[in-house]
XYZ file of C-alpha atoms in Angstrom:
745
model
C 12.198 14.162 14.757
C 9.722 12.501 17.113
C 6.939 12.602 14.482
C 9.265 11.097 11.890
C 10.183 8.259 14.233
C 6.496 7.571 14.899
C 5.750 7.365 11.169
C 8.696 5.066 10.377
C 8.044 2.680 13.284
C 4.322 2.375 12.740
C 4.748 1.922 9.010
C 7.425 -0.818 9.598
C 5.324 -2.800 12.040
C 2.185 -2.608 9.908
C 4.203 -3.550 6.758
C 5.679 -6.639 8.417
C 2.232 -7.694 9.552
C 0.844 -7.290 6.047
C 3.595 -9.508 4.578
C 2.992 -12.050 7.329
C -0.775 -12.320 7.229
C -1.841 -11.780 3.601
C 0.032 -14.854 2.261
C -2.334 -17.866 2.020
C 0.300 -20.458 3.176
C 3.643 -20.230 4.839
C 4.670 -23.438 3.200
C 4.106 -22.080 -0.273
C 6.212 -19.038 0.562
C 9.151 -21.268 1.452
C 9.527 -22.436 -2.181
C 10.635 -20.292 -5.066
C 9.979 -22.473 -8.133
C 7.186 -24.602 -9.556
C 7.374 -27.400 -12.141
C 3.872 -27.994 -13.522
C 2.965 -31.628 -14.244
C 0.670 -31.436 -17.310
C -0.293 -35.123 -17.279
C -0.544 -35.327 -13.454
C 1.663 -38.403 -13.438
C 3.561 -39.013 -10.202
C 6.415 -40.539 -12.154
C 7.532 -36.993 -13.150
C 8.410 -36.328 -9.553
C 10.708 -39.322 -9.238
C 12.459 -38.377 -12.521
C 13.158 -34.833 -11.436
C 14.211 -35.979 -7.947
C 16.691 -38.423 -9.425
C 18.048 -35.589 -11.639
C 18.363 -33.316 -8.604
C 20.195 -35.940 -6.515
C 22.678 -36.384 -9.331
C 23.482 -32.666 -9.301
C 21.446 -31.808 -12.402
C 19.585 -28.888 -10.788
C 22.231 -26.698 -9.084
C 21.234 -24.249 -6.361
C 18.218 -26.264 -5.175
C 18.113 -27.526 -1.558
C 14.817 -29.472 -1.621
C 11.693 -30.372 -3.587
C 8.263 -31.805 -2.820
C 5.364 -33.179 -4.943
C 2.093 -31.311 -4.540
C -1.524 -31.992 -5.398
C -4.105 -29.226 -5.192
C -7.897 -29.077 -5.554
C -11.021 -28.405 -3.662
C -13.723 -30.135 -1.687
C -16.976 -29.113 -0.155
C -16.830 -28.661 3.650
C -19.426 -26.811 5.774
C -21.234 -25.881 2.568
C -18.149 -24.075 1.302
C -15.578 -24.644 -1.457
C -12.371 -25.314 0.439
C -8.901 -25.568 -1.094
C -6.958 -28.731 -0.377
C -3.184 -28.748 -0.419
C -1.477 -32.101 -0.262
C 2.299 -32.755 -0.183
C 4.771 -35.412 0.832
C 5.659 -34.572 4.451
C 8.952 -36.545 4.334
C 10.210 -35.242 0.979
C 11.703 -32.021 2.418
C 11.981 -31.500 6.175
C 14.199 -28.408 6.078
C 11.564 -25.865 5.168
C 11.002 -22.793 7.361
C 9.214 -24.385 10.361
C 8.287 -21.001 11.767
C 6.450 -20.101 8.562
C 4.480 -23.339 8.319
C 3.173 -25.173 11.386
C 1.924 -28.206 9.399
C 5.254 -29.889 9.109
C 5.872 -29.918 12.893
C 2.577 -31.689 13.624
C 3.361 -35.476 13.511
C -0.337 -36.341 13.461
C -0.380 -35.505 9.756
C 1.718 -38.578 9.157
C -1.253 -40.735 10.065
C -3.857 -41.574 7.405
C -6.786 -39.255 6.831
C -5.501 -36.435 9.064
C -5.991 -32.742 8.191
C -4.672 -29.434 9.427
C -7.346 -26.767 8.853
C -6.704 -23.053 8.311
C -9.637 -20.666 8.539
C -12.445 -19.714 10.890
C -14.894 -22.424 9.819
C -13.302 -25.532 11.252
C -12.683 -27.144 14.621
C -10.437 -29.912 15.882
C -12.134 -33.297 15.565
C -14.373 -32.272 12.677
C -14.789 -34.946 9.960
C -14.489 -33.922 6.312
C -14.981 -36.620 3.642
C -13.763 -39.369 5.971
C -10.721 -37.341 7.173
C -10.381 -35.796 10.615
C -9.103 -32.277 11.526
C -6.221 -32.827 13.974
C -5.085 -29.145 14.245
C -6.519 -25.753 13.454
C -5.182 -22.217 13.099
C -6.755 -18.877 12.156
C -6.341 -17.714 8.556
C -7.926 -15.244 6.208
C -8.887 -18.021 3.849
C -10.053 -21.684 4.263
C -7.320 -24.235 3.388
C -6.986 -27.941 4.266
C -3.430 -29.296 4.480
C -2.907 -33.019 4.253
C -0.315 -35.707 3.501
C -0.165 -36.516 -0.211
C -2.077 -39.819 -0.130
C -4.858 -38.337 2.056
C -5.251 -35.342 -0.270
C -5.325 -37.611 -3.339
C -8.083 -39.636 -1.783
C -10.124 -36.524 -0.832
C -9.812 -35.212 -4.376
C -10.456 -38.589 -6.007
C -7.108 -38.466 -7.856
C -5.039 -41.482 -6.891
C -1.360 -41.444 -7.999
C -1.737 -37.900 -9.405
C 0.133 -34.671 -8.661
C -0.233 -31.182 -10.071
C 3.175 -29.733 -9.597
C 6.609 -30.089 -7.951
C 7.883 -27.255 -5.761
C 11.557 -26.478 -5.598
C 13.372 -24.749 -2.759
C 16.426 -22.656 -3.499
C 19.328 -22.359 -1.025
C 18.543 -19.449 1.251
C 20.274 -16.143 0.452
C 21.124 -14.499 3.734
C 21.348 -10.900 2.530
C 18.009 -11.201 0.773
C 16.278 -12.319 3.994
C 18.049 -9.527 5.891
C 16.872 -6.851 3.468
C 13.292 -8.068 3.663
C 13.415 -7.921 7.459
C 14.777 -4.337 7.513
C 12.779 -3.026 4.522
C 9.578 -5.106 4.027
C 8.475 -5.177 0.405
C 11.808 -3.871 -0.929
C 12.386 -6.860 -3.214
C 8.889 -6.570 -4.656
C 9.422 -2.840 -5.271
C 12.694 -3.532 -7.057
C 11.011 -6.205 -9.155
C 13.274 -8.876 -7.787
C 12.593 -12.432 -8.986
C 14.434 -15.652 -8.152
C 17.192 -16.353 -10.676
C 15.684 -18.317 -13.537
C 16.269 -22.087 -13.649
C 16.555 -23.839 -16.916
C 16.683 -27.666 -17.016
C 16.264 -29.610 -20.182
C 12.927 -31.451 -20.336
C 11.263 -29.468 -17.482
C 9.282 -26.212 -17.510
C 10.494 -24.479 -14.280
C 8.480 -21.393 -13.398
C 8.693 -18.716 -10.760
C 6.435 -19.321 -7.760
C 5.126 -15.755 -7.947
C 2.925 -16.848 -10.945
C 1.354 -19.461 -8.730
C 1.328 -17.580 -5.459
C 0.667 -13.863 -6.075
C -0.212 -13.193 -2.408
C 3.393 -12.709 -1.316
C 4.085 -10.028 -3.993
C 0.723 -8.482 -3.245
C 1.646 -8.099 0.436
C 5.129 -6.873 -0.592
C 3.547 -4.173 -2.746
C 1.457 -2.980 0.183
C 4.532 -2.868 2.414
C 6.631 -1.067 -0.216
C 3.952 1.518 -0.811
C 3.585 2.255 2.868
C 7.367 2.419 3.398
C 7.953 4.936 0.647
C 5.032 7.110 1.725
C 6.579 7.034 5.200
C 9.924 8.033 3.694
C 8.329 11.295 2.578
C 7.828 12.107 6.239
C 11.554 11.605 6.870
C 12.310 13.824 3.881
C 10.075 16.578 5.262
C 11.678 16.188 8.687
C 15.182 16.408 7.190
C 14.348 19.728 5.528
C 12.998 21.020 8.872
C 16.110 19.761 10.672
C 18.228 21.680 8.099
C 16.261 24.873 8.655
C 16.471 24.526 12.424
C 20.241 23.959 12.247
C 20.672 26.901 9.877
C 18.638 29.166 12.195
C 20.800 28.043 15.095
C 23.949 28.886 13.229
C 22.694 32.393 12.344
C 21.447 33.116 15.817
C 24.775 32.257 17.306
C 26.900 34.031 14.705
C 28.292 36.464 17.297
C 29.087 33.672 19.695
C 30.889 31.799 16.864
C 32.964 34.867 15.878
C 34.058 35.318 19.537
C 35.069 31.644 19.837
C 37.166 31.981 16.660
C 38.835 35.101 18.061
C 39.702 33.180 21.244
C 41.499 30.511 19.155
C 38.853 27.823 18.619
C 39.055 26.128 15.203
C 36.073 25.954 12.880
C 36.206 22.172 13.161
C 35.749 22.365 16.920
C 32.838 24.753 16.629
C 31.232 22.578 13.985
C 31.694 19.567 16.310
C 29.818 21.419 19.070
C 26.912 22.089 16.787
C 26.837 18.474 15.618
C 26.865 17.169 19.211
C 23.943 19.423 20.010
C 22.106 18.122 16.905
C 22.882 14.520 18.001
C 21.458 15.133 21.487
C 18.317 16.712 20.070
C 17.924 13.830 17.603
C 18.265 11.235 20.353
C 15.835 13.016 22.619
C 13.315 13.226 19.796
C 13.862 9.574 18.963
C 13.158 8.554 22.500
C 9.986 10.521 22.611
C 8.927 9.220 19.162
C 9.621 5.589 20.245
C 7.355 5.856 23.274
C 4.622 7.574 21.222
C 4.909 4.967 18.499
C 4.560 2.122 21.030
C 1.490 3.751 22.543
C -0.002 4.343 19.054
C 0.484 0.687 18.004
C -1.049 -0.597 21.246
C -3.964 1.860 20.937
C -4.607 0.753 17.336
C -4.253 -2.995 18.257
C -1.317 -3.322 15.872
C 1.110 -4.651 18.477
C 1.340 -7.960 20.260
C 4.219 -8.007 22.709
C 4.588 -11.824 22.459
C 5.211 -11.848 18.688
C 5.958 -8.262 17.616
C 8.586 -7.089 20.079
C 11.490 -7.972 17.725
C 9.746 -6.350 14.752
C 9.111 -3.213 16.891
C 12.777 -3.057 17.909
C 13.899 -3.436 14.318
C 11.538 -0.631 13.341
C 12.833 1.566 16.192
C 16.422 0.923 15.181
C 15.680 1.770 11.604
C 13.778 4.927 12.523
C 16.383 6.160 14.982
C 19.237 5.364 12.610
C 17.673 7.098 9.649
C 16.437 9.962 11.747
C 19.723 10.654 13.506
C 21.654 10.459 10.214
C 19.194 12.801 8.538
C 19.372 15.201 11.473
C 23.147 15.159 11.597
C 23.454 15.452 7.811
C 21.165 18.458 7.884
C 23.137 20.038 10.705
C 26.461 19.368 8.947
C 25.260 20.996 5.685
C 23.838 23.971 7.608
C 27.146 24.470 9.390
C 29.237 24.071 6.269
C 27.495 26.481 3.881
C 25.660 29.737 3.939
C 22.200 29.833 2.594
C 23.019 32.901 0.571
C 25.759 31.128 -1.435
C 24.460 30.495 -4.940
C 24.366 26.882 -6.141
C 23.368 27.525 -9.691
C 25.410 24.739 -11.258
C 24.335 22.216 -8.607
C 20.654 23.256 -9.052
C 20.771 22.731 -12.794
C 22.447 19.354 -12.322
C 19.729 18.318 -9.907
C 17.052 19.515 -12.316
C 18.640 17.411 -15.071
C 18.793 14.469 -12.644
C 15.135 14.803 -11.814
C 14.234 14.842 -15.521
C 16.364 11.685 -16.064
C 14.667 9.988 -13.083
C 11.284 10.978 -14.484
C 12.013 9.494 -17.892
C 13.316 6.246 -16.306
C 10.341 5.985 -13.958
C 7.826 6.455 -16.759
C 9.309 3.446 -18.621
C 7.160 0.345 -17.975
C 10.262 -1.771 -17.328
C 11.268 0.320 -14.300
C 8.607 -1.452 -12.203
C 7.198 -0.275 -8.905
C 10.407 1.400 -7.772
C 10.370 3.409 -11.013
C 6.828 4.562 -10.281
C 7.927 5.954 -6.953
C 11.004 7.531 -8.566
C 8.492 9.552 -10.585
C 7.039 10.852 -7.303
C 10.568 11.700 -6.126
C 11.231 13.533 -9.394
C 8.004 15.597 -8.945
C 9.137 16.493 -5.417
C 12.600 17.560 -6.661
C 11.090 19.648 -9.342
C 8.895 21.329 -6.724
C 11.958 22.149 -4.602
C 14.295 23.127 -7.430
C 11.855 25.042 -9.687
C 8.421 25.774 -8.284
C 9.415 27.113 -4.821
C 12.306 29.248 -6.167
C 9.930 30.744 -8.732
C 7.478 31.671 -5.950
C 10.283 33.343 -3.988
C 11.547 35.108 -7.085
C 8.012 36.358 -7.811
C 7.819 38.089 -4.493
C 11.269 39.622 -4.770
C 9.929 42.047 -7.259
C 8.014 43.774 -4.459
C 11.304 44.692 -2.731
C 12.290 47.829 -4.695
C 12.078 51.224 -2.985
C 8.536 51.970 -1.954
C 6.863 55.166 -3.074
C 5.499 57.521 -0.432
C 1.946 57.196 -1.733
C 1.872 53.462 -1.197
C 4.307 53.259 1.724
C 2.284 50.972 4.020
C 1.215 48.539 1.290
C 4.705 48.383 -0.171
C 6.206 47.918 3.272
C 3.919 44.999 4.091
C 4.669 43.426 0.678
C 8.392 43.801 1.187
C 8.071 42.151 4.591
C 6.104 39.283 3.016
C 8.746 38.915 0.264
C 11.404 38.828 2.973
C 9.482 36.178 4.792
C 9.313 34.090 1.589
C 13.055 34.374 1.069
C 13.904 33.459 4.660
C 11.308 30.629 4.757
C 12.448 28.930 1.539
C 13.591 25.702 3.231
C 10.462 25.196 5.394
C 8.417 26.263 2.373
C 10.003 23.309 0.470
C 9.025 20.964 3.322
C 5.527 22.449 3.596
C 4.857 22.195 -0.149
C 5.994 18.548 -0.278
C 3.834 17.738 2.699
C 0.779 19.399 1.379
C 1.375 17.969 -2.076
C 1.606 14.447 -0.574
C -1.658 14.984 1.401
C -3.448 16.257 -1.720
C -2.020 13.428 -3.907
C -2.984 10.659 -1.481
C -6.424 12.260 -0.942
C -7.122 12.467 -4.695
C -5.937 8.883 -5.238
C -8.069 7.508 -2.426
C -11.185 9.510 -3.486
C -10.741 8.511 -7.096
C -10.238 4.888 -6.047
C -13.333 5.077 -3.842
C -15.390 6.464 -6.731
C -14.175 3.646 -9.065
C -14.814 1.123 -6.284
C -18.373 2.444 -5.745
C -18.990 2.279 -9.489
C -17.724 -1.274 -9.503
C -20.000 -2.209 -6.546
C -23.055 -0.571 -8.242
C -22.220 -2.593 -11.358
C -21.417 -5.889 -9.600
C -23.853 -5.855 -6.675
C -27.374 -5.663 -7.942
C -30.482 -5.431 -5.671
C -31.454 -8.814 -4.281
C -30.409 -11.465 -1.724
C -27.093 -13.255 -1.629
C -26.920 -16.816 -0.270
C -23.716 -18.497 0.856
C -23.229 -22.078 2.022
C -26.206 -22.774 -0.193
C -25.263 -26.129 -1.554
C -28.376 -27.810 -0.056
C -30.849 -25.153 -1.283
C -33.495 -26.546 -3.706
C -33.313 -24.096 -6.580
C -36.597 -25.323 -8.234
C -38.497 -24.975 -4.957
C -37.205 -21.436 -4.204
C -37.935 -20.282 -7.750
C -41.622 -20.970 -7.166
C -41.925 -18.822 -4.072
C -43.962 -15.681 -4.215
C -41.844 -12.609 -4.823
C -38.859 -14.487 -6.298
C -38.142 -13.024 -9.752
C -35.044 -15.028 -10.653
C -32.767 -17.640 -9.059
C -29.108 -17.538 -10.192
C -26.787 -20.360 -8.957
C -23.012 -19.860 -9.172
C -20.437 -22.600 -9.534
C -16.772 -22.370 -8.400
C -13.671 -24.326 -9.131
C -9.920 -24.175 -9.521
C -8.553 -24.267 -13.071
C -5.022 -24.418 -14.370
C -3.258 -22.380 -17.007
C 0.263 -23.327 -18.113
C 1.700 -20.706 -15.733
C -0.483 -21.073 -12.711
C -3.863 -21.658 -11.117
C -7.013 -19.721 -11.840
C -10.192 -19.227 -9.749
C -13.042 -19.967 -12.077
C -16.619 -18.823 -11.643
C -19.387 -20.361 -13.803
C -22.809 -18.731 -14.118
C -25.656 -18.220 -16.588
C -24.006 -15.436 -18.521
C -27.019 -13.662 -20.035
C -27.005 -9.932 -20.474
C -27.985 -9.259 -16.873
C -25.043 -11.291 -15.554
C -22.469 -10.131 -18.117
C -23.173 -6.448 -17.400
C -22.133 -7.064 -13.806
C -18.604 -7.393 -15.141
C -18.907 -4.488 -17.560
C -19.674 -6.600 -20.673
C -22.852 -5.583 -22.489
C -23.632 -8.823 -24.330
C -24.616 -12.365 -23.311
C -21.731 -14.865 -23.323
C -22.048 -18.304 -24.767
C -18.454 -19.169 -25.729
C -15.517 -17.320 -24.245
C -14.331 -15.944 -20.897
C -14.294 -12.727 -18.934
C -11.014 -12.335 -16.983
C -9.866 -9.916 -14.323
C -6.949 -7.512 -14.787
C -4.692 -9.601 -12.595
C -5.048 -12.686 -14.820
C -4.568 -10.665 -17.978
C -1.408 -8.864 -16.719
C 0.283 -11.940 -15.172
C -0.222 -14.135 -18.170
C 0.222 -11.457 -20.891
C -3.322 -11.797 -22.223
C -5.731 -9.260 -23.701
C -9.068 -9.044 -25.415
C -8.998 -11.376 -28.399
C -6.330 -13.639 -26.945
C -7.011 -17.339 -26.522
C -6.222 -19.210 -23.325
C -6.105 -22.951 -22.890
C -7.341 -23.879 -19.422
C -7.803 -27.125 -17.556
C -11.148 -27.129 -15.832
C -12.107 -29.025 -12.665
C -12.351 -32.699 -13.545
C -9.319 -32.510 -15.831
C -11.131 -31.261 -18.987
C -8.873 -29.125 -21.179
C -10.706 -26.383 -22.950
C -9.904 -23.294 -25.017
C -11.511 -19.904 -24.246
C -11.243 -16.673 -26.231
C -11.007 -13.679 -23.919
C -13.961 -11.344 -24.511
C -13.502 -8.783 -21.765
C -11.078 -7.714 -19.017
C -12.786 -6.417 -15.875
C -11.647 -4.732 -12.650
C -11.610 -6.711 -9.403
C -10.246 -4.301 -6.792
C -8.884 -5.867 -3.653
C -8.269 -9.320 -5.160
C -4.793 -10.706 -5.722
C -5.717 -13.948 -7.479
C -6.477 -14.612 -11.148
C -10.213 -14.910 -11.929
C -12.041 -16.123 -15.016
C -15.817 -16.093 -15.552
C -17.332 -18.578 -17.965
C -20.866 -19.666 -18.917
C -22.408 -22.476 -16.902
C -23.361 -24.251 -20.108
C -19.653 -24.935 -20.672
C -19.191 -27.078 -17.546
C -20.155 -30.390 -15.995
C -21.678 -29.432 -12.623
C -20.637 -32.606 -10.845
C -16.997 -31.409 -10.864
C -17.835 -28.020 -9.426
C -19.095 -26.575 -6.108
C -22.414 -24.751 -6.199
C -22.472 -22.956 -2.845
C -23.640 -19.463 -3.808
C -26.973 -18.211 -5.113
C -28.351 -14.789 -5.945
C -32.102 -14.220 -5.677
C -33.747 -11.365 -7.459
C -36.804 -10.572 -5.416
C -39.492 -7.912 -5.084
C -39.006 -5.309 -2.372
C -42.284 -6.031 -0.644
C -41.434 -9.773 -0.300
C -37.736 -9.442 0.664
C -38.299 -9.729 4.455
C -40.660 -12.724 4.189
C -38.293 -14.575 1.777
C -35.331 -13.983 4.059
C -37.262 -15.395 7.031
C -38.396 -18.386 5.067
C -34.860 -19.126 4.017
C -33.566 -18.858 7.542
C -36.293 -21.243 8.765
C -35.810 -23.889 6.102
C -32.027 -23.599 5.732
C -30.544 -22.411 9.054
C -26.925 -23.100 7.901
C -27.326 -20.803 4.865
C -25.981 -17.262 5.248
C -28.585 -14.854 3.749
C -27.429 -11.239 3.087
C -29.058 -8.264 1.488
C -26.825 -7.102 -1.353
C -27.346 -3.507 -0.165
C -25.809 -4.404 3.185
C -22.912 -6.142 1.407
C -22.201 -2.945 -0.528
C -22.208 -0.847 2.624
C -19.915 -3.257 4.393
C -17.499 -3.254 1.442
C -17.322 0.565 1.572
C -16.683 0.565 5.345
C -13.831 -1.900 4.894
C -12.460 0.312 2.112
C -12.481 3.406 4.345
C -10.732 1.591 7.132
C -8.073 0.283 4.797
C -6.790 3.790 3.969
C -6.770 5.155 7.528
C -2.996 4.585 7.904
C -2.220 5.987 4.462
C -4.032 9.211 5.252
C -2.442 9.332 8.700
C 1.046 9.276 7.106
C 0.169 12.348 5.051
C -1.202 14.121 8.146
C 2.015 13.392 10.083
C 4.106 14.911 7.198
C 1.939 18.088 7.242
C 2.312 18.363 11.064
C 6.052 17.993 10.776
C 6.124 20.765 8.172
C 3.935 23.096 10.245
C 6.246 22.553 13.195
C 9.092 23.658 10.931
C 7.255 26.797 9.881
C 6.552 27.588 13.578
C 10.239 27.163 14.380
C 11.313 29.412 11.487
C 8.637 31.966 12.371
C 9.978 32.170 15.971
C 13.467 32.841 14.556
C 12.177 35.420 12.129
C 10.253 37.330 14.783
C 13.323 37.319 16.959
C 15.295 38.934 14.113
C 12.480 41.485 13.479
C 12.405 42.978 16.963
C 14.412 46.014 15.923
C 12.200 46.470 12.830
C 9.034 46.568 14.978
C 10.662 49.081 17.379
C 11.462 51.332 14.444
C 7.970 51.040 13.053
C 6.481 52.029 16.469
C 8.837 54.966 16.594
C 7.730 56.362 13.264
C 4.083 56.093 14.272
C 2.737 52.566 13.556
C 0.224 51.401 16.088
C -0.039 47.884 17.526
C -3.094 47.437 15.346
C -1.006 48.216 12.269
C 1.750 45.826 13.284
C -0.797 43.085 14.049
C -2.342 43.605 10.641
C 1.143 43.436 9.111
C 1.850 40.079 10.786
C -1.501 38.605 9.761
C -1.083 39.988 6.193
C 2.374 38.423 5.873
C 1.213 35.149 7.311
C -1.850 35.072 5.037
C 0.166 35.790 1.881
C 2.701 33.125 2.862
C 0.035 30.535 3.601
C -2.097 31.218 0.509
C 0.764 31.256 -1.978
C 2.558 28.204 -0.448
C -0.698 26.163 -0.434
C -1.622 27.211 -3.938
C 1.908 26.354 -5.155
C 1.497 22.847 -3.756
C -1.653 22.026 -5.769
C 0.228 21.120 -8.997
C 2.493 18.820 -7.034
C -0.419 17.148 -5.364
C -2.208 16.499 -8.700
C 1.087 15.195 -10.160
C 1.536 12.797 -7.225
C -2.060 11.655 -7.526
C -1.578 10.966 -11.210
C 1.540 8.890 -10.451
C -0.233 6.902 -7.770
C -3.240 6.153 -9.995
C -1.518 5.496 -13.332
C 1.833 4.090 -12.308
C 2.019 2.863 -8.723
C -1.254 0.980 -8.376
C -1.161 -0.740 -11.873
C 2.415 -1.925 -11.252
C 1.802 -2.960 -7.635
C -1.600 -4.560 -7.794
C -2.460 -4.835 -11.591
C -5.501 -2.573 -11.359
C -6.024 0.861 -12.828
C -7.653 3.902 -11.236
C -9.253 6.725 -13.194
C -7.939 9.978 -11.646
C -10.766 12.368 -10.797
C -10.211 15.848 -9.329
C -12.749 15.876 -6.519
C -13.155 19.099 -4.552
C -12.891 17.615 -1.034
C -9.339 16.163 -1.306
C -8.162 19.519 -2.657
C -10.087 21.896 -0.353
C -9.767 20.096 2.985
C -5.937 19.707 3.097
C -5.468 23.169 1.731
C -7.892 24.737 4.223
C -6.409 22.955 7.247
C -2.842 23.622 6.034
C -3.712 27.249 5.428
C -5.051 27.674 8.924
C -2.092 25.850 10.438
C 0.470 27.817 8.512
C -1.145 31.121 9.479
C -1.251 30.146 13.141
C 2.384 29.001 13.022
C 3.380 32.417 11.636
C 1.142 34.524 13.962
C 1.634 32.663 17.323
C 5.238 33.789 17.826
C 4.229 37.431 17.322
C 1.318 37.100 19.746
C 3.559 35.448 22.352
C 6.205 38.149 21.986
C 3.711 40.965 22.158
C 1.975 39.756 25.293
C 5.233 38.737 26.998
C 6.505 42.232 26.332
C 3.431 43.685 28.065
């Protein structure tokens, strides 16, 4: 119970932090709809506002005009977000600090988000009046200031609409972060004649990206609760059996079965509350130790997580205890089992359908787990039952040991269910992560070629650097924000010869056309051969056939790569350069760049690759930890069942000693039984692990993040969990025998 509480609380806090921090702007997340303004005419805003005031757009509480673009600041391309501060004052002030800073009402004032700004800094004649940390650089300004910075007087890009808040939606997101993303929830569609009203998720994918991360973590954590529930059921069932004589005496004395059941449930409640208290303290210490908890901001989130964990844990524990006290394990449930098998098949069919979304992908994982419990584990138990017939005298010892092992399988069926799900989860997550890492490494090898990478390089003289000794090639890169009909696009322009195109997996030079990432293709329903009409920086409208779709793991925005010959450089930011250099001159070139251009960040591409892999490995630490917690819970259940089994086998061991078995023989019997149990249970979990990995790679990740992972059966994710689980299971089975033996001596 304590371990399950730890898992649920930690996952909840981390999920809430992910939803909070990944979004690029709290203001944007306060609005649910966008009305693009194709001609950028401010008059469109006044028309739609007049319509709204006359009741022509029901369900909308507010709207604001917005202009977006980018400027160069500190040698970087920085996004500018301008809006009318007085148009809508009822947005979520807690989510966006900009509206509560009255200095923005003055001309040429900016609020900067990101690590590269400071209060008082001047940018294109505007002054930074406030600053806050952020993962990305954004400048927020009043509408006239932003229009001046962007050189677009009297122009806007879109109008944002705010729907009346739905209380139960906000409540669900607070209790279960990412739930709405997992269910594929979208704001109810608005249709108004003369206006193209679109869902904000097309323009702001960061919120759904964070929601997907939170939903994935929450459902992986739910597997820990499932394993803990099975263990609670087994512990309650063992308690009922151990106290069968006590129960019969109480019935003889006149106690009702309801009263006896109430006693068992009260005991389960006390155990669940004690475990919850221990788990809460351990979760708090874990979060503080991992720097995931800030008492000033996260106390309420922590308490919500604790309430959820204790509530779910206590209900699961009480439910397991109630079922264990209501039914005997020997009672056949053939009809119910077949109904559940049919249900799991139905769930599997539904989850495989693309329209089922992210929640359908996880229902596939649930179906695999149900199939494991209802079919695979019973088949393992049935397989060993065939060793139970009368043993022949010639093979007495071997037959006896096999019969004991078969008995162990039959009595351990519930913890075996939990153990197989836990190991299968660990194997599945390990295979997914290792496959993802391999794909990510291949992408890095393809994308990051040997050389030097220069950032903040807007002042670098390309012609001069190209003439330096040891410089083989100088490749400038241009960046800008483009617009499709359904949202913004991050555009990169470069000299797309064969060397550059192969970095994105395309084996030919590109003169006309675009290379797009999977996120752009999925969100806008595009594919190779499709044609997209895109507005480039500077307002130029241009059509691009899509030549190739490439992976961009870790990104949540839409990206298009076009040839630099297609653009007018004056409307773009050229702040990044790649230098192809000879190995013997790399050090001297780096030093020369640092001396001549001290503000330019010079990095070796090999170091960038190593840093990316380190970040990747840190990202999946929590995911792997969830799987480890599930395995630990399952091993604890096996230990508990093993203690109960050895207690019941005391008379058997006395009889075996009486007929001549030595302590060595009995020890070998225990180790033999434990080894058979551990080997078969671990081996039986491998198909489940591979099935879970397949679902994570081919269903969960594509539906959550719009990227695909090629599943690869690496040895390490299979061998390591199995080896550790094998050892743990054997120890859990042997330890009670060792303790009993030495305590008897």
